[in-house]
Short mmCIF file of C-alpha atoms and ligand atoms in Angstrom, two decimals:
data_model
loop_
_atom_site.label_atom_id
_atom_site.label_comp_id
_atom_site.label_asym_id
_atom_site.label_seq_id
_atom_site.Cartn_x
_atom_site.Cartn_y
_atom_site.Cartn_z
CA MET A 1 63.80 52.91 18.68
CA LYS A 2 61.41 54.93 20.73
CA LEU A 3 58.95 52.43 21.58
CA LEU A 4 61.80 50.05 22.41
CA GLY A 5 63.53 52.69 24.27
CA LEU A 6 61.28 53.74 27.25
CA PRO A 7 60.26 50.00 28.36
CA LEU A 8 64.04 49.20 28.72
CA LEU A 9 64.55 52.53 31.02
CA LEU A 10 61.24 51.40 32.87
CA VAL A 11 63.07 48.29 33.45
CA LEU A 12 66.60 49.74 34.52
CA LEU A 13 64.47 52.01 36.95
CA ALA A 14 62.72 49.14 38.05
CA VAL A 15 65.91 47.12 38.83
CA THR A 16 67.95 50.15 40.68
CA PRO A 17 67.65 49.66 44.54
CA PRO A 18 65.53 52.71 45.89
CA GLY A 19 68.79 53.16 48.63
CA CYS A 20 70.52 54.36 45.17
CA GLN A 21 68.89 57.80 45.32
CA GLY A 22 67.20 59.69 47.41
CA ILE A 23 68.21 61.58 50.90
CA ILE A 24 66.69 61.93 54.46
CA ILE A 25 65.67 65.11 54.61
CA PRO A 26 66.02 66.58 58.00
CA ARG A 27 62.20 67.61 59.82
CA CYS A 28 63.12 71.46 60.23
CA GLN A 29 64.68 71.66 56.78
CA LEU A 30 61.49 70.38 55.50
CA VAL A 31 59.48 72.87 57.49
CA ARG A 32 61.60 75.35 55.74
CA ILE A 33 60.50 73.97 52.32
CA LEU A 34 56.94 73.22 52.94
CA ARG A 35 56.50 76.92 54.26
CA GLN A 36 58.55 78.39 51.11
CA HIS A 37 56.27 76.28 48.92
CA GLY A 38 53.17 77.76 50.59
CA LEU A 39 51.73 75.19 52.26
CA GLU A 40 50.86 76.77 55.79
CA GLY A 41 47.05 76.89 55.48
CA PHE A 42 46.56 75.59 51.84
CA VAL A 43 43.55 73.62 51.46
CA GLY A 44 43.09 74.52 55.25
CA GLU A 45 46.03 72.38 56.32
CA ARG A 46 49.14 73.21 58.77
CA VAL A 47 52.67 72.33 57.83
CA ALA A 48 52.62 70.06 60.39
CA ASP A 49 50.22 68.10 59.01
CA TRP A 50 52.46 67.81 56.04
CA VAL A 51 55.32 66.96 58.23
CA CYS A 52 53.22 64.56 60.27
CA LEU A 53 52.14 63.09 56.48
CA ALA A 54 55.64 62.49 55.26
CA LYS A 55 57.12 61.22 58.59
CA HIS A 56 54.45 58.39 58.40
CA GLU A 57 54.60 57.84 54.88
CA SER A 58 57.88 57.84 53.71
CA SER A 59 60.02 58.88 57.20
CA TYR A 60 61.15 61.84 55.22
CA ASN A 61 62.85 59.44 52.68
CA THR A 62 62.46 61.10 49.17
CA GLY A 63 63.71 58.08 47.60
CA ALA A 64 60.74 55.50 49.34
CA ILE A 65 59.12 53.40 46.86
CA ASN A 66 56.33 50.73 48.36
CA ARG A 67 54.28 48.31 46.05
CA ASN A 68 50.54 48.33 46.47
CA LYS A 69 48.27 45.61 46.15
CA ASP A 70 46.79 46.73 43.41
CA GLY A 71 49.68 46.98 41.34
CA SER A 72 50.53 50.40 41.78
CA SER A 73 53.41 51.85 43.53
CA ASP A 74 53.75 54.70 45.89
CA TYR A 75 56.67 57.15 45.19
CA GLY A 76 59.03 59.75 47.14
CA ILE A 77 58.59 61.45 50.55
CA PHE A 78 54.59 62.09 50.14
CA GLN A 79 54.42 58.21 48.73
CA ILE A 80 52.17 59.62 45.43
CA ASN A 81 50.59 56.94 43.20
CA SER A 82 51.08 55.54 39.89
CA LYS A 83 47.45 54.60 39.69
CA TYR A 84 46.16 58.25 39.21
CA TRP A 85 49.15 60.70 39.83
CA CYS A 86 52.47 59.64 38.05
CA TYR A 87 53.44 57.79 35.22
CA ASN A 88 55.53 54.58 35.45
CA GLY A 89 54.40 52.57 32.53
CA ARG A 90 53.42 49.61 34.30
CA THR A 91 50.22 50.42 36.08
CA PRO A 92 47.17 48.63 34.59
CA GLY A 93 44.57 51.40 34.20
CA ALA A 94 46.31 54.51 35.27
CA SER A 95 45.62 57.84 34.88
CA HIS A 96 48.39 60.13 35.40
CA GLY A 97 47.20 63.22 36.90
CA CYS A 98 50.38 65.20 37.57
CA ARG A 99 51.80 64.48 34.44
CA ILE A 100 54.83 63.41 35.89
CA HIS A 101 57.07 60.39 35.64
CA CYS A 102 57.30 58.42 39.08
CA SER A 103 61.01 58.13 38.90
CA LYS A 104 61.04 62.15 39.02
CA LEU A 105 59.58 61.66 42.59
CA LEU A 106 62.21 60.06 43.91
CA ASP A 107 65.11 62.90 43.75
CA ASN A 108 66.65 64.95 46.26
CA ASN A 109 64.23 68.05 44.84
CA ILE A 110 61.10 67.70 46.11
CA THR A 111 59.91 70.63 44.12
CA ASP A 112 57.99 68.53 41.78
CA ASP A 113 56.82 66.72 44.55
CA ILE A 114 55.19 69.44 46.29
CA LYS A 115 53.69 70.74 43.19
CA CYS A 116 51.99 67.17 42.50
CA ALA A 117 51.00 67.02 46.18
CA LYS A 118 49.35 70.30 45.99
CA LEU A 119 47.28 68.89 43.34
CA ILE A 120 46.22 65.94 44.84
CA ALA A 121 45.03 68.00 47.92
CA GLN A 122 43.67 70.52 46.12
CA ARG A 123 41.24 68.05 44.35
CA ALA A 124 40.11 66.28 47.73
CA ARG A 125 40.11 69.55 49.95
CA GLY A 126 42.39 68.25 52.24
CA LEU A 127 44.98 65.60 53.22
CA THR A 128 42.32 62.60 52.94
CA PRO A 129 43.92 60.59 50.25
CA TRP A 130 46.61 59.65 52.52
CA VAL A 131 45.96 56.72 54.63
CA ALA A 132 49.11 57.93 56.99
CA TRP A 133 47.62 61.28 57.43
CA ARG A 134 44.22 59.98 58.56
CA ASN A 135 45.55 57.27 60.75
CA HIS A 136 48.57 59.34 62.53
CA CYS A 137 47.71 62.95 61.93
CA ARG A 138 44.31 64.12 61.47
CA GLY A 139 42.97 65.80 64.72
CA LYS A 140 46.01 64.91 66.63
CA ASP A 141 48.59 67.32 68.49
CA LEU A 142 51.13 68.40 65.81
CA ARG A 143 53.43 70.82 67.43
CA PRO A 144 56.23 68.49 67.73
CA TYR A 145 56.59 68.22 63.95
CA VAL A 146 57.27 72.23 63.72
CA LYS A 147 58.75 72.48 67.34
CA GLY A 148 61.91 74.27 67.16
CA CYS A 149 61.93 75.06 63.53
C1 NAG B 201 64.32 71.87 41.80
O1 NAG B 201 63.74 71.62 40.66
C2 NAG B 201 62.76 72.73 39.85
C3 NAG B 201 62.28 72.56 39.17
O2 NAG B 201 61.23 71.07 39.47
C4 NAG B 201 63.39 73.68 39.60
O3 NAG B 201 63.06 74.90 39.64
C5 NAG B 201 64.76 74.22 41.10
O4 NAG B 201 65.90 75.36 40.67
C6 NAG B 201 65.46 72.75 41.26
N1 NAG B 201 66.01 73.12 42.74
C7 NAG B 201 67.58 72.94 43.06
C8 NAG B 201 68.11 73.16 44.34
O5 NAG B 201 68.10 72.14 41.92
#
């Protein structure tokens, strides 16, 4: 039953439209949450970098899912990848470094997303694993992302 149950659950998760879960976190609320979790100065990056990253990866949508060409998918506000970091049961050759089911990265509580993102950033010694950060945030004036918060 255990072996039968898990694939069925994954099928059900896969056919659940992404819009059914997740919320858009308002920018200043995200700033507050990220500060609470010690991201200011973490691996030498600013909270503004993380907000910019979230803006360009998911538009602050905690329920965002996107499929990659290699068959893996990216989950949640930080678009965490199923090839290396979270487990979705259908990504070949996956090593899920954050030891978490990808679907947990789609709910309204981003505590686990932050924990996993910190591990990714720590391993990379920065935010370079995020293409959107490299393309839209790195080296830019990011003050608007924390302005008024
Ligand atoms: C969010 O999840 C964490 C565990 O991942 C838990 O400790 C915390 O209480 C949760 N926050 C809310 C508001 O439910």
